[in-house]
Each structure stands twice: as structure tokens, then as C-alpha cells.
Amino acid sequence: MSLPNGTSGTSNTHDDSPPLTELETAEILQSIRNSTTVPSTDLPADLGLSLDLHRQQPTEAPYDLASYYWDASTMAPLNAVSAAAIARLRAYKPPPFPTWDRLPVSRRAAVLILLFADRRGDLRVVITMRAASLRNFSGHAAFPGGKADSLSETPYQIARREAWEEIGLPMDDAKIPKPFRIEPLCCLPCSLAKNEMAVRPCVAFLHADDVPGKPKAMVDESMIPRLDAKEVAAVFSAPFHNFLKAKDEPREGEILPPGEWYDGYWHHWLNEPWRVHNFHVPVNNQKVVKPKIREGGQAAIAHELEKEEDTVQRFLVWGMTGRMLVDAARIAYNEEPEFEHNAHYGDEHLLARLEEAGQLPEKKKKEVGQEAIQEEVKDAKM
């Protein structure tokens, strides 16, 4: 049988007994404390040892309450609110956007908004931080994504391919281990990137359903992030519903770092008001994944078990990424934000206007080299 501290033992009489739940263990411990300081000799030997080891565990060791998309043991079934949010996203159909079909491949891009359930069944969203080595938007938050490789690629195919290249999320569903399963939910209206690319957000949900009769799934190496250190500096997650709120929504057991969750301002872009959302996402309560570099700069398996050691306890999520998160959360929860925002979703009217004016032609390759062009393309995520 398995003991609470991870050791194993045997018993002649209780090998096939079901394991104690945490509640049952706590009740037995409390009963023991009320009567004596040692386990009763009437208890089975293995149970007495188990309880004794449980009592000897250091109380100062913090329990990791965070959830990670590559570890099914940190997830729970969707609660009612989250299940309804997924259902709304699944049913959402973006309005027709014929401009996309007329855009050259160099003006098309897509990002992946990947949702998963945490220990409470609440939704969280996967976000990356751009590498400091990139010329533009270094250190900025972004979704996995980038430009199209061909006119035949769908936005979802673009987003999944880029997620594979950047964070190692398997592009082929057949290579995603059980019980993980990625369900594409919907696409949102396109946003206009700063470098004048049309960026289509693709929302997907990562299922981690347990198989009845089998042990709960744990970490699978093929799901642990493998980061391209040239593009991604870190991977973290954020509470999805909080992108509708002006303040942090604290969870039980979490200690929030100093600072505010939200601030924002209006500015004019292409002669239209555009709300800039600044979200300061706490990362002190989670393990921030960073790339490990092999010799020659090759990206390797990430440091998935390292705590964030920097002094920064909040990551700034803003710009187009922040705007997409607000749009997605509005649709999912059928709620309006507590702060000022643009009423429409995305920027398709701006894209249509630019395309009709002939301002979105095929991008010409610069003479500075292919690597610089690839960096420019990555700016589409911001």
C-alpha cells in the first residue's frame, strides 16, 4: 500500500483495503489527539504507522495550490460556472469576415487561447512571456502563435503549429497522452496587430478527464512545456474570469503580492478610440516555467519544477493580448467588464478599411535577412 509520505509498505490483513481519504485521515488524527499523543495499539499496524508518519510531516512546508496545464492531478472537473462558459464559447460563431480571404499570407496570423480547469474547476488561461532577445516587444506577454505559412492554413492550424514550435504543445492530437484532449471551441473576430497583420484568436479547452477505474493521471513528460528560448522566456497561467474584474479575485489559500490587478487608459489608433488594458497577473503562487538551454542555444525540457525566483511577483499582460482576453471572457461568461472597454470585439472594421484602401499588400522581405523577418512576424502576437 502507499503511505502518505510516498513510502510503501505491506500488511498481511489490509493489502486490498481502499486508501484513506484526506478527510478520513484528518478525522482519525483529531480523534487520536483528543485522547492520546500516540496511535492506539488497537489500530492496524500499517494504519498506525501511516498516521504517525502523517503527524510527523513538517507543518511549515507549503502545499502547492496552483494548477498546471501539463499536470492532470492539479485539475478538477469543471464547476457549473466554468461548464457554462465553455458551452458559450463552443456555441459562439464569429461574424463573416471576407477580408481574411483576400489578405496575402504575410498579413495573416493566429494565436491560441488555451483554457484548462484548475483544482476548483475554475478556468485558467495559458500565457507566455516573449524572450528578451527579441528586437520588438521583448518581455511582453503574448499567446502562443504567429503568422501563416500558406494560404491554405486555417487559423486554428496556424495557432497549433506555433504552439508546438514555441512551448512544445503537441500539434498532432494523436500524440497528446491520455487523459489530455484539446477541443477547439471557437474563433474570435480578428484583431489588428501593431505591424498591420490580421490576428485571429482561436480558443481551445484542454480536457484532462480521468478514466473510470484507473488512477488519476499525473504529469506526462510529453505535455511538460519545451520552450523555444529564442522566442519564449516563460510560461504561466492566469485566472480567466478575473479579466472581467477591476481587482484581484483571491482564491482560498492564496497570498496576493503587492500591487493592483488592473489599470487602463484610452488612446486613439487610426482615428478611433482604443482601450488599453493593463493586467498585473500574480505569479507568486505558481511555478513559472522557464527554458533550459542546451549547448548551442537549443531549447530543452523546461524547468517545470522551479519556483519563480525573480523579485517580480506580477507579470504585465496588456496590449492586444489583454484586449483578446477581455473579449474572450465577455463571450464566455456573458458578462461585461467592471472597467471601461470597447463595445465591439476585435478590429475587423479597421482591417476591412485598410484592405479596401490598399494598405495591406503582400509584405516584402527586407534585405536584413530571414531571421529579422521571422522576428518581425512574431510581433503579430502583440
Tab-separated table of C-alpha atoms in Angstrom:
chain	number	residue	atom	x	y	z
A	1	MET	CA	0.000	0.000	0.000
A	2	SER	CA	1.071	3.597	-0.428
A	3	LEU	CA	1.770	5.723	2.624
A	4	PRO	CA	1.096	9.457	2.800
A	5	ASN	CA	4.765	10.398	2.593
A	6	GLY	CA	5.344	8.350	-0.569
A	7	THR	CA	6.912	5.307	1.110
A	8	SER	CA	5.465	1.851	0.587
A	9	GLY	CA	4.789	-0.995	2.955
A	10	THR	CA	2.963	-4.299	3.207
A	11	SER	CA	0.375	-5.733	5.535
A	12	ASN	CA	-0.932	-9.264	5.915
A	13	THR	CA	-4.503	-8.161	6.527
A	14	HIS	CA	-5.085	-4.886	4.723
A	15	ASP	CA	-3.418	-5.139	1.315
A	16	ASP	CA	-6.699	-4.711	-0.535
A	17	SER	CA	-8.212	-2.048	1.733
A	18	PRO	CA	-9.140	1.214	-0.029
A	19	PRO	CA	-6.838	4.152	0.780
A	20	LEU	CA	-7.968	6.696	3.343
A	21	THR	CA	-9.261	9.998	2.068
A	22	GLU	CA	-7.770	13.217	3.435
A	23	LEU	CA	-10.978	13.876	5.387
A	24	GLU	CA	-10.958	10.390	6.938
A	25	THR	CA	-7.302	10.766	7.894
A	26	ALA	CA	-7.934	14.187	9.457
A	27	GLU	CA	-10.897	12.846	11.483
A	28	ILE	CA	-8.860	9.909	12.807
A	29	LEU	CA	-5.945	12.193	13.691
A	30	GLN	CA	-8.262	14.558	15.569
A	31	SER	CA	-9.756	11.637	17.478
A	32	ILE	CA	-6.266	10.488	18.452
A	33	ARG	CA	-5.236	13.978	19.568
A	34	ASN	CA	-8.306	14.181	21.796
A	35	SER	CA	-7.356	11.003	23.639
A	36	THR	CA	-3.609	10.394	23.476
A	37	THR	CA	-0.435	11.521	21.745
A	38	VAL	CA	0.313	8.159	20.114
A	39	PRO	CA	-1.725	5.936	17.798
A	40	SER	CA	-3.844	3.372	19.596
A	41	THR	CA	-2.402	-0.116	19.736
A	42	ASP	CA	-5.822	-1.320	18.604
A	43	LEU	CA	-5.272	0.238	15.206
A	44	PRO	CA	-3.838	-1.968	12.415
A	45	ALA	CA	-0.075	-1.687	12.298
A	46	ASP	CA	0.069	-0.148	8.841
A	47	LEU	CA	-2.639	2.412	9.669
A	48	GLY	CA	-0.891	3.384	12.864
A	49	LEU	CA	2.378	3.864	11.013
A	50	SER	CA	0.608	5.829	8.307
A	51	LEU	CA	-0.991	8.206	10.804
A	52	ASP	CA	2.254	8.557	12.728
A	53	LEU	CA	4.141	9.476	9.569
A	54	HIS	CA	1.369	11.894	8.676
A	55	ARG	CA	1.736	13.629	12.025
A	56	GLN	CA	5.499	13.859	11.637
A	57	GLN	CA	5.359	15.701	8.327
A	58	PRO	CA	6.716	19.254	8.690
A	59	THR	CA	3.874	21.731	9.016
A	60	GLU	CA	5.881	24.606	7.580
A	61	ALA	CA	6.154	23.071	4.101
A	62	PRO	CA	3.645	24.945	1.909
A	63	TYR	CA	1.225	22.962	-0.202
A	64	ASP	CA	1.255	23.979	-3.831
A	65	LEU	CA	-2.294	25.099	-4.587
A	66	ALA	CA	-1.530	26.084	-8.161
A	67	SER	CA	-2.730	24.231	-11.247
A	68	TYR	CA	-0.697	23.439	-14.353
A	69	TYR	CA	-1.952	22.513	-17.781
A	70	TRP	CA	0.563	19.669	-18.141
A	71	ASP	CA	-0.361	18.010	-14.810
A	72	ALA	CA	-3.835	16.457	-14.722
A	73	SER	CA	-3.511	15.806	-10.976
A	74	THR	CA	-3.775	19.570	-10.368
A	75	MET	CA	-7.066	19.855	-12.248
A	76	ALA	CA	-10.663	19.183	-11.295
A	77	PRO	CA	-13.858	18.733	-13.287
A	78	LEU	CA	-15.401	21.964	-14.482
A	79	ASN	CA	-17.711	23.621	-11.979
A	80	ALA	CA	-21.112	24.881	-13.110
A	81	VAL	CA	-19.917	28.392	-13.968
A	82	SER	CA	-16.944	27.122	-15.967
A	83	ALA	CA	-19.004	24.486	-17.770
A	84	ALA	CA	-21.441	27.192	-18.854
A	85	ALA	CA	-18.553	29.368	-20.034
A	86	ILE	CA	-17.152	26.550	-22.166
A	87	ALA	CA	-20.610	25.895	-23.592
A	88	ARG	CA	-20.965	29.569	-24.618
A	89	LEU	CA	-17.584	29.559	-26.305
A	90	ARG	CA	-18.417	26.298	-28.052
A	91	ALA	CA	-21.634	27.831	-29.392
A	92	TYR	CA	-20.109	31.168	-30.415
A	93	LYS	CA	-19.892	31.911	-34.149
A	94	PRO	CA	-17.906	34.973	-35.238
A	95	PRO	CA	-19.494	37.205	-37.888
A	96	PRO	CA	-18.386	36.643	-41.502
A	97	PHE	CA	-15.081	38.326	-42.353
A	98	PRO	CA	-14.470	38.043	-46.108
A	99	THR	CA	-11.480	40.384	-45.817
A	100	TRP	CA	-9.439	37.464	-44.414
A	101	ASP	CA	-9.793	35.536	-47.669
A	102	ARG	CA	-8.379	38.470	-49.635
A	103	LEU	CA	-5.370	39.037	-47.389
A	104	PRO	CA	-1.931	37.841	-48.543
A	105	VAL	CA	-0.276	35.166	-46.443
A	106	SER	CA	2.156	37.714	-44.974
A	107	ARG	CA	-0.783	39.563	-43.383
A	108	ARG	CA	-2.375	36.525	-41.719
A	109	ALA	CA	-1.654	35.329	-38.181
A	110	ALA	CA	-3.363	33.432	-35.365
A	111	VAL	CA	-2.881	32.796	-31.653
A	112	LEU	CA	-4.025	30.016	-29.319
A	113	ILE	CA	-6.053	30.924	-26.227
A	114	LEU	CA	-5.718	27.649	-24.316
A	115	LEU	CA	-8.020	27.186	-21.310
A	116	PHE	CA	-7.880	24.496	-18.628
A	117	ALA	CA	-9.579	23.798	-15.293
A	118	ASP	CA	-7.787	24.362	-12.001
A	119	ARG	CA	-8.192	22.490	-8.706
A	120	ARG	CA	-11.536	24.225	-8.079
A	121	GLY	CA	-12.892	23.691	-11.554
A	122	ASP	CA	-12.327	27.356	-12.446
A	123	LEU	CA	-10.853	28.228	-15.830
A	124	ARG	CA	-7.284	29.402	-16.293
A	125	VAL	CA	-5.545	30.563	-19.462
A	126	VAL	CA	-2.002	29.800	-20.657
A	127	ILE	CA	0.176	32.855	-21.398
A	128	THR	CA	3.811	33.204	-22.474
A	129	MET	CA	6.409	35.920	-21.977
A	130	ARG	CA	8.400	36.886	-25.054
A	131	ALA	CA	12.162	36.388	-24.841
A	132	ALA	CA	14.290	39.402	-24.038
A	133	SER	CA	16.452	38.622	-27.072
A	134	LEU	CA	13.689	39.593	-29.499
A	135	ARG	CA	14.067	43.028	-31.041
A	136	ASN	CA	10.441	44.019	-30.574
A	137	PHE	CA	8.084	43.575	-27.618
A	138	SER	CA	10.758	41.748	-25.625
A	139	GLY	CA	9.489	40.694	-22.217
A	140	HIS	CA	5.854	41.259	-23.209
A	141	ALA	CA	3.047	38.813	-22.534
A	142	ALA	CA	1.583	37.002	-25.529
A	143	PHE	CA	-0.315	33.886	-26.557
A	144	PRO	CA	1.431	31.105	-28.464
A	145	GLY	CA	1.002	31.981	-32.121
A	146	GLY	CA	2.415	33.635	-35.215
A	147	LYS	CA	1.957	34.082	-38.965
A	148	ALA	CA	0.553	31.732	-41.546
A	149	ASP	CA	2.879	29.571	-43.595
A	150	SER	CA	0.489	29.256	-46.516
A	151	LEU	CA	-2.884	30.480	-47.725
A	152	SER	CA	-4.341	27.002	-47.153
A	153	GLU	CA	-3.634	27.017	-43.397
A	154	THR	CA	-6.664	27.648	-41.212
A	155	PRO	CA	-6.286	29.972	-38.216
A	156	TYR	CA	-6.542	27.013	-35.833
A	157	GLN	CA	-3.829	25.132	-37.729
A	158	ILE	CA	-1.596	28.212	-37.549
A	159	ALA	CA	-2.145	28.558	-33.806
A	160	ARG	CA	-1.494	24.866	-33.061
A	161	ARG	CA	1.657	24.792	-35.194
A	162	GLU	CA	3.054	27.847	-33.459
A	163	ALA	CA	2.156	26.444	-30.020
A	164	TRP	CA	4.192	23.358	-30.907
A	165	GLU	CA	7.165	25.439	-32.007
A	166	GLU	CA	7.085	27.792	-29.017
A	167	ILE	CA	6.020	25.743	-25.985
A	168	GLY	CA	6.135	22.165	-27.260
A	169	LEU	CA	2.369	21.526	-27.109
A	170	PRO	CA	1.891	18.502	-29.401
A	171	MET	CA	0.483	19.617	-32.750
A	172	ASP	CA	-0.838	16.160	-33.575
A	173	ASP	CA	-3.809	15.246	-31.375
A	174	ALA	CA	-2.810	11.586	-31.659
A	175	LYS	CA	0.411	12.407	-29.778
A	176	ILE	CA	-1.363	14.027	-26.841
A	177	PRO	CA	-1.297	11.493	-23.986
A	178	LYS	CA	-4.437	10.318	-22.201
A	179	PRO	CA	-6.361	11.720	-20.431
A	180	PHE	CA	-5.448	15.035	-22.089
A	181	ARG	CA	-7.524	16.131	-25.061
A	182	ILE	CA	-7.658	19.501	-26.811
A	183	GLU	CA	-11.061	20.657	-28.018
A	184	PRO	CA	-11.220	23.644	-30.389
A	185	LEU	CA	-14.085	25.827	-29.175
A	186	CYS	CA	-14.320	28.867	-31.428
A	187	CYS	CA	-12.503	31.637	-33.222
A	188	LEU	CA	-12.948	35.272	-32.202
A	189	PRO	CA	-13.077	38.277	-34.520
A	190	CYS	CA	-9.652	39.257	-35.851
A	191	SER	CA	-7.562	41.916	-34.157
A	192	LEU	CA	-5.266	44.380	-35.891
A	193	ALA	CA	-1.657	43.991	-34.770
A	194	LYS	CA	0.679	46.931	-34.465
A	195	ASN	CA	2.567	45.734	-37.550
A	196	GLU	CA	-0.686	45.699	-39.550
A	197	MET	CA	-1.398	41.980	-39.532
A	198	ALA	CA	-4.789	40.356	-39.029
A	199	VAL	CA	-4.579	38.114	-35.960
A	200	ARG	CA	-7.309	35.544	-35.365
A	201	PRO	CA	-7.667	34.311	-31.733
A	202	CYS	CA	-8.506	30.592	-31.548
A	203	VAL	CA	-9.976	29.426	-28.238
A	204	ALA	CA	-9.475	25.806	-27.159
A	205	PHE	CA	-10.069	23.804	-23.997
A	206	LEU	CA	-7.652	21.238	-22.608
A	207	HIS	CA	-9.643	18.319	-21.200
A	208	ALA	CA	-7.991	16.179	-18.535
A	209	ASP	CA	-10.789	13.726	-17.795
A	210	ASP	CA	-9.930	10.762	-15.615
A	211	VAL	CA	-10.622	7.299	-16.935
A	212	PRO	CA	-13.029	5.432	-14.587
A	213	GLY	CA	-11.341	2.648	-12.672
A	214	LYS	CA	-7.827	3.944	-13.326
A	215	PRO	CA	-5.511	6.009	-11.081
A	216	LYS	CA	-5.656	9.763	-11.505
A	217	ALA	CA	-3.250	10.902	-14.191
A	218	MET	CA	-0.112	12.691	-13.137
A	219	VAL	CA	2.495	14.668	-15.050
A	220	ASP	CA	3.209	13.360	-18.532
A	221	GLU	CA	6.609	14.316	-19.924
A	222	SER	CA	5.235	14.893	-23.405
A	223	MET	CA	2.974	17.632	-22.019
A	224	ILE	CA	5.638	19.434	-19.992
A	225	PRO	CA	6.464	22.705	-21.778
A	226	ARG	CA	9.504	22.640	-24.043
A	227	LEU	CA	10.237	26.268	-24.718
A	228	ASP	CA	11.961	27.819	-27.693
A	229	ALA	CA	14.338	30.036	-25.757
A	230	LYS	CA	14.808	32.307	-28.759
A	231	GLU	CA	11.157	33.314	-28.572
A	232	VAL	CA	9.733	32.408	-25.152
A	233	ALA	CA	11.147	33.409	-21.775
A	234	ALA	CA	8.456	31.883	-19.572
A	235	VAL	CA	5.057	30.206	-19.466
A	236	PHE	CA	2.496	30.907	-16.757
A	237	SER	CA	-1.275	30.930	-16.326
A	238	ALA	CA	-3.901	33.399	-15.163
A	239	PRO	CA	-7.463	33.152	-13.817
A	240	PHE	CA	-9.705	33.596	-16.860
A	241	HIS	CA	-12.710	35.206	-15.143
A	242	ASN	CA	-10.504	37.818	-13.499
A	243	PHE	CA	-10.088	39.544	-16.873
A	244	LEU	CA	-13.575	40.969	-16.333
A	245	LYS	CA	-12.728	42.403	-12.913
A	246	ALA	CA	-11.033	45.593	-11.789
A	247	LYS	CA	-9.419	43.903	-8.772
A	248	ASP	CA	-7.850	40.556	-7.938
A	249	GLU	CA	-10.248	37.698	-7.265
A	250	PRO	CA	-8.367	35.971	-4.429
A	251	ARG	CA	-8.626	32.196	-4.093
A	252	GLU	CA	-8.643	30.353	-0.800
A	253	GLY	CA	-5.112	29.745	0.406
A	254	GLU	CA	-3.516	32.287	-1.949
A	255	ILE	CA	-1.387	35.155	-0.733
A	256	LEU	CA	-1.539	38.006	-3.220
A	257	PRO	CA	1.580	40.117	-3.809
A	258	PRO	CA	1.537	43.907	-3.504
A	259	GLY	CA	0.125	45.883	-6.389
A	260	GLU	CA	-3.102	46.357	-8.271
A	261	TRP	CA	-4.638	43.873	-10.715
A	262	TYR	CA	-5.890	46.379	-13.287
A	263	ASP	CA	-5.371	49.819	-14.728
A	264	GLY	CA	-6.161	51.124	-18.193
A	265	TYR	CA	-6.469	54.158	-20.415
A	266	TRP	CA	-7.889	55.296	-23.748
A	267	HIS	CA	-5.818	56.274	-26.743
A	268	HIS	CA	-6.570	56.911	-30.401
A	269	TRP	CA	-5.483	54.479	-33.091
A	270	LEU	CA	-6.329	55.099	-36.732
A	271	ASN	CA	-8.531	57.966	-35.527
A	272	GLU	CA	-10.621	55.692	-33.320
A	273	PRO	CA	-10.708	55.269	-29.518
A	274	TRP	CA	-8.968	52.090	-28.381
A	275	ARG	CA	-8.917	50.951	-24.765
A	276	VAL	CA	-5.583	49.764	-23.434
A	277	HIS	CA	-5.977	47.194	-20.635
A	278	ASN	CA	-3.094	46.585	-18.224
A	279	PHE	CA	-3.479	43.423	-16.151
A	280	HIS	CA	-0.881	42.707	-13.473
A	281	VAL	CA	-1.120	38.913	-13.071
A	282	PRO	CA	0.200	37.447	-9.786
A	283	VAL	CA	2.787	34.722	-10.316
A	284	ASN	CA	3.988	34.296	-6.741
A	285	ASN	CA	1.579	31.406	-6.166
A	286	GLN	CA	2.645	29.287	-9.132
A	287	LYS	CA	5.689	27.696	-10.706
A	288	VAL	CA	6.713	29.765	-13.691
A	289	VAL	CA	8.151	27.599	-16.445
A	290	LYS	CA	11.394	28.812	-17.994
A	291	PRO	CA	13.518	27.274	-20.742
A	292	LYS	CA	16.615	25.223	-20.088
A	293	ILE	CA	19.232	25.760	-22.766
A	294	ARG	CA	21.423	23.030	-24.196
A	295	GLU	CA	24.791	23.810	-25.727
A	296	GLY	CA	24.426	25.738	-28.960
A	297	GLY	CA	21.248	27.501	-27.823
A	298	GLN	CA	18.904	24.561	-28.426
A	299	ALA	CA	15.763	24.605	-26.296
A	300	ALA	CA	15.291	21.646	-23.966
A	301	ILE	CA	12.708	20.472	-21.470
A	302	ALA	CA	11.658	23.327	-19.253
A	303	HIS	CA	12.371	23.806	-15.557
A	304	GLU	CA	8.814	22.849	-14.719
A	305	LEU	CA	9.523	22.334	-11.023
A	306	GLU	CA	11.292	25.579	-10.230
A	307	LYS	CA	9.629	28.359	-8.333
A	308	GLU	CA	9.814	31.848	-9.751
A	309	GLU	CA	12.935	33.260	-8.125
A	310	ASP	CA	12.807	36.772	-9.526
A	311	THR	CA	11.696	39.708	-7.434
A	312	VAL	CA	8.874	40.317	-9.892
A	313	GLN	CA	5.668	38.901	-8.432
A	314	ARG	CA	3.289	40.120	-11.120
A	315	PHE	CA	3.562	39.851	-14.898
A	316	LEU	CA	2.086	42.596	-17.040
A	317	VAL	CA	-0.452	41.418	-19.631
A	318	TRP	CA	-1.557	44.231	-21.893
A	319	GLY	CA	-1.964	45.475	-25.459
A	320	MET	CA	-3.592	43.170	-27.983
A	321	THR	CA	-3.213	40.183	-25.640
A	322	GLY	CA	-5.132	41.967	-22.891
A	323	ARG	CA	-7.813	43.059	-25.352
A	324	MET	CA	-8.284	39.478	-26.620
A	325	LEU	CA	-8.604	38.170	-23.071
A	326	VAL	CA	-11.329	40.687	-22.294
A	327	ASP	CA	-13.192	39.777	-25.497
A	328	ALA	CA	-12.947	36.037	-24.815
A	329	ALA	CA	-14.060	36.393	-21.187
A	330	ARG	CA	-17.039	38.586	-22.170
A	331	ILE	CA	-18.269	35.883	-24.520
A	332	ALA	CA	-17.540	33.006	-22.147
A	333	TYR	CA	-19.185	34.390	-19.032
A	334	ASN	CA	-21.822	36.564	-20.707
A	335	GLU	CA	-20.692	39.454	-18.504
A	336	GLU	CA	-19.457	42.965	-19.177
A	337	PRO	CA	-16.196	44.110	-17.540
A	338	GLU	CA	-16.150	46.290	-14.445
A	339	PHE	CA	-13.873	48.743	-16.295
A	340	GLU	CA	-14.290	50.790	-19.466
A	341	HIS	CA	-13.816	48.878	-22.724
A	342	ASN	CA	-14.522	48.897	-26.433
A	343	ALA	CA	-18.023	47.598	-27.109
A	344	HIS	CA	-17.063	45.677	-30.251
A	345	TYR	CA	-14.935	42.538	-30.451
A	346	GLY	CA	-11.624	42.685	-32.311
A	347	ASP	CA	-10.729	45.228	-35.004
A	348	GLU	CA	-12.247	43.780	-38.163
A	349	HIS	CA	-13.757	47.108	-39.234
A	350	LEU	CA	-10.271	48.653	-39.146
A	351	LEU	CA	-8.797	45.738	-41.086
A	352	ALA	CA	-11.526	45.980	-43.716
A	353	ARG	CA	-10.938	49.701	-44.063
A	354	LEU	CA	-7.198	49.271	-44.518
A	355	GLU	CA	-7.625	46.430	-47.008
A	356	GLU	CA	-10.144	48.391	-49.091
A	357	ALA	CA	-7.710	51.302	-49.183
A	358	GLY	CA	-4.937	49.022	-50.476
A	359	GLN	CA	-2.865	49.403	-47.308
A	360	LEU	CA	-2.459	45.677	-46.597
A	361	PRO	CA	-0.409	44.436	-49.566
A	362	GLU	CA	1.999	41.490	-49.536
A	363	LYS	CA	4.872	42.249	-47.178
A	364	LYS	CA	8.189	42.437	-48.950
A	365	LYS	CA	11.197	40.705	-47.453
A	366	LYS	CA	13.764	43.047	-46.058
A	367	GLU	CA	17.388	42.860	-47.053
A	368	VAL	CA	18.499	42.450	-43.451
A	369	GLY	CA	17.983	38.703	-43.561
A	370	GLN	CA	15.434	35.982	-42.966
A	371	GLU	CA	15.961	35.860	-39.201
A	372	ALA	CA	14.957	39.517	-38.849
A	373	ILE	CA	11.838	38.865	-40.919
A	374	GLN	CA	10.887	35.989	-38.620
A	375	GLU	CA	11.232	38.278	-35.603
A	376	GLU	CA	9.006	40.850	-37.271
A	377	VAL	CA	6.428	38.168	-37.918
A	378	LYS	CA	6.339	37.249	-34.229
A	379	ASP	CA	5.257	40.807	-33.467
A	380	ALA	CA	1.837	39.814	-34.781
A	381	LYS	CA	1.153	38.303	-31.389
A	382	MET	CA	1.249	41.748	-29.813
